[in-house]
Tab-separated table of C-alpha atoms in Angstrom:
chain	number	residue	atom	x	y	z
A	1	MET	CA	52.916	7.100	41.637
A	2	LEU	CA	53.021	10.377	39.728
A	3	GLN	CA	50.651	10.344	36.758
A	4	ILE	CA	51.408	12.514	33.772
A	5	ALA	CA	48.311	14.167	32.299
A	6	THR	CA	47.632	13.134	28.722
A	7	GLU	CA	46.896	15.914	26.272
A	8	MET	CA	43.597	15.654	24.480
A	9	LYS	CA	43.908	15.052	20.752
A	10	ILE	CA	41.545	15.990	17.929
A	11	VAL	CA	41.168	13.586	15.020
A	12	ALA	CA	39.285	14.547	11.868
A	13	PHE	CA	38.600	11.929	9.214
A	14	ASP	CA	36.983	11.548	5.820
A	15	SER	CA	36.565	8.861	3.169
A	16	GLU	CA	35.887	8.516	-0.526
A	17	CYS	CA	34.229	5.779	-2.535
A	18	SER	CA	34.859	4.759	-6.136
A	19	ARG	CA	31.711	2.616	-6.328
A	20	ASP	CA	28.535	3.267	-4.348
A	21	ILE	CA	25.461	1.441	-5.612
A	22	GLY	CA	22.726	0.743	-3.106
A	23	LEU	CA	24.294	-1.314	-0.335
A	24	TYR	CA	27.447	-2.072	-2.331
A	25	CYS	CA	30.425	0.235	-2.160
A	26	GLU	CA	34.177	0.226	-2.681
A	27	MET	CA	35.970	2.651	-0.387
A	28	CYS	CA	39.103	3.918	-2.139
A	29	THR	CA	40.532	6.368	0.420
A	30	PHE	CA	40.414	6.977	4.147
A	31	GLY	CA	42.112	10.174	5.269
A	32	TYR	CA	42.656	11.547	8.741
A	33	ALA	CA	44.566	14.254	10.579
A	34	VAL	CA	45.608	14.453	14.224
A	35	ALA	CA	45.798	17.839	15.979
A	36	ASN	CA	46.549	18.907	19.542
A	37	GLU	CA	44.279	21.063	21.723
A	38	SER	CA	45.859	24.154	20.168
A	39	PHE	CA	44.640	22.896	16.777
A	40	ASN	CA	48.160	22.381	15.478
A	41	ILE	CA	48.106	19.470	13.031
A	42	GLU	CA	50.696	16.908	14.064
A	43	LEU	CA	49.894	14.166	11.549
A	44	SER	CA	48.077	14.002	8.239
A	45	LYS	CA	47.656	10.682	6.468
A	46	GLN	CA	45.754	9.265	3.529
A	47	ILE	CA	45.220	5.527	3.265
A	48	PHE	CA	44.598	4.362	-0.297
A	49	ILE	CA	42.534	1.204	-0.796
A	50	ASN	CA	42.337	-0.989	-3.866
A	51	ALA	CA	39.034	-0.343	-5.653
A	52	SER	CA	37.457	-0.377	-9.102
A	53	LYS	CA	37.828	2.498	-11.525
A	54	PRO	CA	35.020	5.017	-10.919
A	55	THR	CA	32.174	5.060	-13.428
A	56	GLY	CA	28.938	7.007	-13.812
A	57	ARG	CA	28.042	9.205	-10.862
A	58	SER	CA	31.081	8.010	-8.897
A	59	LYS	CA	33.388	9.121	-11.722
A	60	LYS	CA	31.880	12.600	-11.533
A	61	PHE	CA	32.312	12.986	-7.776
A	62	CYS	CA	35.441	10.941	-6.991
A	63	ARG	CA	38.236	13.478	-6.447
A	64	THR	CA	41.078	11.004	-5.893
A	65	ASP	CA	42.944	10.055	-9.055
A	66	TYR	CA	42.456	6.398	-9.975
A	67	SER	CA	46.229	5.889	-10.271
A	68	LYS	CA	46.535	6.382	-6.494
A	69	PHE	CA	44.293	3.464	-5.549
A	70	LYS	CA	44.475	1.276	-8.665
A	71	ASN	CA	47.243	-0.913	-7.218
A	72	ALA	CA	46.797	0.003	-3.545
A	73	PRO	CA	46.513	-2.695	-0.839
A	74	ARG	CA	43.126	-4.301	-0.365
A	75	TYR	CA	40.806	-3.161	2.412
A	76	LYS	CA	41.538	-6.154	4.630
A	77	VAL	CA	45.258	-5.274	4.585
A	78	VAL	CA	44.834	-1.622	5.642
A	79	ARG	CA	41.805	-2.058	7.861
A	80	SER	CA	43.919	-2.277	11.036
A	81	GLN	CA	45.329	1.197	10.247
A	82	ILE	CA	41.802	2.605	9.950
A	83	GLU	CA	40.736	0.911	13.166
A	84	SER	CA	43.784	2.295	14.974
A	85	ALA	CA	42.972	5.827	13.784
A	86	LEU	CA	39.369	5.535	15.029
A	87	GLN	CA	40.042	3.985	18.417
A	88	LYS	CA	42.547	6.298	20.077
A	89	GLU	CA	42.124	7.170	23.748
A	90	ASP	CA	41.778	10.770	25.001
A	91	THR	CA	40.625	11.818	21.545
A	92	ILE	CA	37.827	13.973	20.195
A	93	TYR	CA	36.647	12.834	16.766
A	94	VAL	CA	35.117	15.143	14.172
A	95	ALA	CA	34.108	14.494	10.582
A	96	HIS	CA	32.154	15.800	7.653
A	97	SER	CA	29.424	13.288	6.646
A	98	PRO	CA	30.442	10.691	9.283
A	99	GLU	CA	27.305	8.614	8.585
A	100	VAL	CA	28.548	8.062	5.030
A	101	THR	CA	32.015	6.962	6.171
A	102	PHE	CA	30.535	4.593	8.755
A	103	ARG	CA	28.209	3.128	6.109
A	104	TYR	CA	31.182	2.559	3.797
A	105	LEU	CA	33.060	0.842	6.626
A	106	CYS	CA	30.049	-1.316	7.433
A	107	CYS	CA	29.704	-2.450	3.813
A	108	MET	CA	33.421	-3.237	3.550
A	109	ASP	CA	33.516	-5.003	6.941
A	110	ARG	CA	30.515	-7.131	6.052
A	111	ARG	CA	32.106	-8.205	2.777
A	112	ASN	CA	35.305	-9.161	4.624
A	113	ASN	CA	33.576	-10.819	7.628
A	114	LEU	CA	35.107	-8.325	10.081
A	115	GLU	CA	33.772	-7.083	13.402
A	116	PRO	CA	32.474	-3.472	13.248
A	117	ILE	CA	34.520	-0.536	14.505
A	118	SER	CA	33.129	1.366	17.509
A	119	CYS	CA	33.557	5.140	17.329
A	120	LYS	CA	31.588	8.250	18.313
A	121	VAL	CA	32.216	11.382	16.310
A	122	PHE	CA	30.977	14.967	16.236
A	123	ASP	CA	29.450	15.958	12.898
A	124	ILE	CA	31.103	19.209	11.797
A	125	HIS	CA	27.936	20.274	9.997
A	126	SER	CA	25.882	19.987	13.219
A	127	ILE	CA	28.539	21.943	15.109
A	128	VAL	CA	28.516	24.754	12.559
A	129	ARG	CA	24.713	24.799	12.468
A	130	ASN	CA	24.731	25.642	16.196
A	131	TYR	CA	26.872	28.643	15.395
A	132	ALA	CA	25.714	30.024	12.058
A	133	ASP	CA	22.998	29.781	9.420
A	134	ILE	CA	24.672	27.781	6.658
A	135	PRO	CA	23.209	27.734	3.147
A	136	SER	CA	25.199	24.686	2.013
A	137	TYR	CA	26.494	21.442	3.484
A	138	GLY	CA	29.753	21.544	1.476
A	139	LEU	CA	32.982	22.046	3.444
A	140	SER	CA	34.324	24.531	0.893
A	141	ASN	CA	31.201	26.669	1.353
A	142	ILE	CA	31.458	26.527	5.145
A	143	ALA	CA	35.126	27.495	4.917
A	144	LYS	CA	34.233	30.397	2.626
A	145	LEU	CA	31.582	31.578	5.098
A	146	PHE	CA	34.229	31.846	7.824
A	147	GLY	CA	36.983	33.190	5.575
A	148	ILE	CA	39.057	29.994	5.915
A	149	PRO	CA	41.296	29.180	2.921
A	150	TYR	CA	40.235	26.034	1.068
A	151	ASP	CA	42.520	24.619	-1.619
A	152	SER	CA	40.995	21.525	-3.253
A	153	LYS	CA	44.476	20.471	-4.407
A	154	GLU	CA	45.840	20.384	-0.860
A	155	SER	CA	46.445	16.867	0.441
A	156	ASN	CA	43.762	15.778	2.917
A	157	VAL	CA	42.118	19.196	2.599
A	158	ASP	CA	38.709	18.138	3.979
A	159	VAL	CA	39.977	16.744	7.280
A	160	LYS	CA	42.300	19.701	7.767
A	161	THR	CA	39.424	22.085	7.043
A	162	CYS	CA	37.305	20.386	9.741
A	163	ILE	CA	40.016	21.177	12.293
A	164	ARG	CA	40.384	24.758	11.035
A	165	ILE	CA	36.632	25.301	11.313
A	166	LEU	CA	36.691	24.092	14.921
A	167	GLN	CA	39.610	26.410	15.640
A	168	TYR	CA	37.772	29.367	14.130
A	169	ILE	CA	34.564	28.801	16.114
A	170	CYS	CA	36.397	28.199	19.398
A	171	LYS	CA	38.298	31.456	18.928
A	172	GLU	CA	35.173	33.414	18.028
A	173	GLU	CA	33.196	31.998	20.957
A	174	ASN	CA	36.159	32.084	23.358
A	175	LEU	CA	35.636	28.419	24.154
A	176	SER	CA	37.869	25.394	24.541
A	177	ILE	CA	37.167	22.482	22.222
A	178	GLU	CA	35.516	20.651	25.141
A	179	GLY	CA	33.374	23.719	25.900
A	180	LEU	CA	32.271	24.029	22.290
A	181	LEU	CA	31.280	20.376	22.013
A	182	GLU	CA	29.431	20.514	25.326
A	183	MET	CA	27.462	23.469	23.979
A	184	CYS	CA	26.585	21.494	20.826
A	185	GLY	CA	25.297	18.573	22.885
A	186	LYS	CA	24.667	14.932	22.076
A	187	GLY	CA	22.629	15.856	19.022
A	188	ALA	CA	25.860	16.528	17.144
A	189	VAL	CA	27.246	13.039	17.902
A	190	VAL	CA	27.130	10.220	15.357
A	191	ASP	CA	27.663	6.713	16.737
A	192	SER	CA	29.164	4.155	14.366
A	193	GLU	CA	27.278	1.338	16.096
A	194	VAL	CA	23.938	3.044	15.354
A	195	VAL	CA	24.901	3.530	11.690
A	196	TYR	CA	26.149	-0.061	11.444
A	197	HIS	CA	22.857	-1.321	12.925
A	198	SER	CA	20.712	0.592	10.433
A	199	THR	CA	22.972	-0.427	7.528
A	200	LEU	CA	22.887	-4.115	8.455
A	201	LEU	CA	19.104	-3.881	8.813
A	202	LYS	CA	18.975	-2.643	5.210
A	203	PHE	CA	21.074	-5.639	4.153
A	204	LYS	CA	18.553	-7.930	5.841
A	205	GLN	CA	15.598	-6.079	4.313
A	206	GLU	CA	17.209	-6.426	0.896
A	207	ARG	CA	17.492	-10.171	1.475
A	208	LEU	CA	13.867	-10.356	2.649
A	209	GLN	CA	12.783	-8.541	-0.507
A	210	LYS	CA	13.755	-11.618	-2.537
A	211	TYR	CA	10.898	-13.517	-0.899
A	212	TYR	CA	8.437	-10.810	-1.930
A	213	ASP	CA	9.839	-10.849	-5.458
A	214	GLY	CA	9.425	-14.625	-5.642
A	215	LYS	CA	13.146	-15.078	-6.339
A	216	MET	CA	13.736	-17.720	-3.660
A	217	PRO	CA	13.499	-21.386	-4.698
A	218	SER	CA	10.394	-22.953	-3.160
A	219	GLY	CA	9.974	-26.442	-1.784
A	220	SER	CA	6.759	-28.435	-1.372
A	221	LYS	CA	3.261	-27.454	-2.520
A	222	GLU	CA	1.139	-27.594	0.670
A	223	LEU	CA	0.509	-23.820	0.586
A	224	GLU	CA	0.315	-23.468	-3.186
A	225	GLY	CA	-2.258	-20.834	-4.164
A	226	LYS	CA	-2.244	-19.249	-0.701
A	227	VAL	CA	-0.985	-15.683	-0.310
A	228	PHE	CA	0.333	-14.261	2.971
A	229	SER	CA	1.071	-10.779	4.300
A	230	MET	CA	2.683	-9.933	7.628
A	231	ALA	CA	2.927	-7.096	10.153
A	232	GLU	CA	5.419	-4.275	9.655
A	233	SER	CA	7.611	-5.222	12.623
A	234	PHE	CA	8.543	-8.501	10.915
A	235	GLU	CA	10.385	-6.370	8.344
A	236	ASP	CA	12.084	-4.192	10.946
A	237	GLN	CA	12.496	-4.700	14.711
A	238	ARG	CA	11.560	-8.402	14.505
A	239	ILE	CA	13.088	-9.149	11.116
A	240	GLU	CA	14.685	-12.416	12.270
A	241	ILE	CA	11.172	-13.784	12.885
A	242	GLY	CA	10.202	-12.255	9.537
A	243	PHE	CA	12.841	-14.440	7.867
A	244	ARG	CA	11.450	-17.534	9.585
A	245	ILE	CA	7.939	-16.630	8.417
A	246	ALA	CA	9.048	-15.909	4.850
A	247	ASP	CA	11.145	-19.080	4.661
A	248	PHE	CA	8.325	-21.217	6.059
A	249	ILE	CA	5.781	-19.858	3.572
A	250	ASN	CA	8.203	-20.174	0.674
A	251	HIS	CA	9.313	-23.693	1.658
A	252	HIS	CA	5.704	-24.897	1.573
A	253	GLY	CA	4.918	-23.258	-1.770
A	254	GLY	CA	3.008	-20.175	-0.594
A	255	LYS	CA	3.505	-16.584	-1.702
A	256	LEU	CA	4.330	-13.463	0.304
A	257	THR	CA	3.017	-9.961	-0.441
A	258	ARG	CA	3.117	-6.570	1.258
A	259	LYS	CA	-0.404	-5.807	0.049
A	260	VAL	CA	-2.776	-7.062	2.722
A	261	SER	CA	-5.701	-6.701	0.286
A	262	GLU	CA	-4.129	-9.331	-1.999
A	263	SER	CA	-3.526	-11.900	0.745
A	264	ASN	CA	-5.571	-14.755	2.209
A	265	PHE	CA	-3.676	-14.777	5.517
A	266	PHE	CA	-2.261	-11.984	7.661
A	267	ILE	CA	0.516	-12.816	10.163
A	268	TRP	CA	-0.045	-10.540	13.159
A	269	ASP	CA	2.657	-9.470	15.644
A	270	GLY	CA	0.318	-8.636	18.534
A	271	ASN	CA	0.466	-4.873	17.996
A	272	ILE	CA	-3.081	-3.484	17.916
A	273	ASP	CA	-1.807	-0.261	16.305
A	274	SER	CA	-0.448	-2.064	13.241
A	275	LYS	CA	-1.539	-0.289	10.047
A	276	ARG	CA	-1.563	-3.571	8.176
A	277	LEU	CA	-3.777	-5.150	10.870
A	278	GLU	CA	-6.174	-2.255	10.309
A	279	SER	CA	-6.189	-3.059	6.594
A	280	ALA	CA	-6.846	-6.742	7.353
A	281	ASN	CA	-9.789	-5.853	9.614
A	282	LEU	CA	-11.308	-3.735	6.840
A	283	MET	CA	-11.487	-6.743	4.513
A	284	ALA	CA	-14.866	-8.447	4.052
A	285	ASP	CA	-15.649	-11.241	6.523
A	286	GLY	CA	-14.086	-14.532	5.486
A	287	THR	CA	-11.714	-12.851	3.032
A	288	ILE	CA	-8.586	-12.981	5.183
A	289	ARG	CA	-7.558	-15.078	8.158
A	290	ILE	CA	-5.499	-13.401	10.915
A	291	LEU	CA	-3.048	-15.604	12.790
A	292	THR	CA	0.160	-15.321	14.802
A	293	ALA	CA	3.590	-16.572	13.715
A	294	ASP	CA	3.268	-19.544	16.091
A	295	GLU	CA	-0.115	-20.424	14.608
A	296	LEU	CA	1.402	-20.250	11.119
A	297	PHE	CA	4.185	-22.672	12.047
A	298	MET	CA	1.593	-25.139	13.431
A	299	MET	CA	-0.757	-24.656	10.476
A	300	ASN	CA	-2.808	-27.635	9.279
A	301	PHE	CA	-2.183	-27.651	5.516
A	302	GLU	CA	-5.335	-29.584	4.767
A	303	ARG	CA	-7.591	-26.807	6.033
């Protein structure tokens, strides 16, 4: 059967947030443009998302007028459109600040109990950095450096500028888009799954922080007066065990601290290079007891 070759497409995307406080955000726009291999833009679309009116720092930097997203559909309604834009076949994705957009998506997906979107994208800033010494990260400044017109009032100007920058560099270097991206290498690629992982880890660390702050309701009193610290990995790579440790200590009335010097017990992860283990070993004999997570869970409370 005769197979018709599919032309490679280029998709540039960008987002904007009306509220971005710590790990809470409200994405108000998602814009993207689709171009062919000749860099001709075939589609330009902005998706407006219902979000709060910008205040504070967000009010200063939010360029989209509130009237455009005040009564827009909620994220869950338009999310399928965003997913469709980010999961096209035979497509090269580029973006300015893709880590930020992926973090926004992660925050919104988590709030709506949605599965994360999988997408790999070339960071336009990394691409440009392989080509020229750039004094500023801003797209308007990059465009100015290359003599590319940049009109802030133009609809979807940032995503269109990303495509124009690629076109300019390919022409100057006499390269195809595939050749240019191959030259830039994997270091210019941002993977949404990596960003989602690090963002979700921050969510978990924020939740774990409540145990350190003593904001979790405690249960019995068997460990009352006893203070525990634990190895670094229980707050990172092994955070699920860290939750079990924190919940166990809290449930039995103990306290959790990051300061090994203030603790009576140190929960070790088996890593001899642990900085906190080093701090525990520097304590005076009899000051602190070192035990594993398993030993903690089997602890005799009368001792």
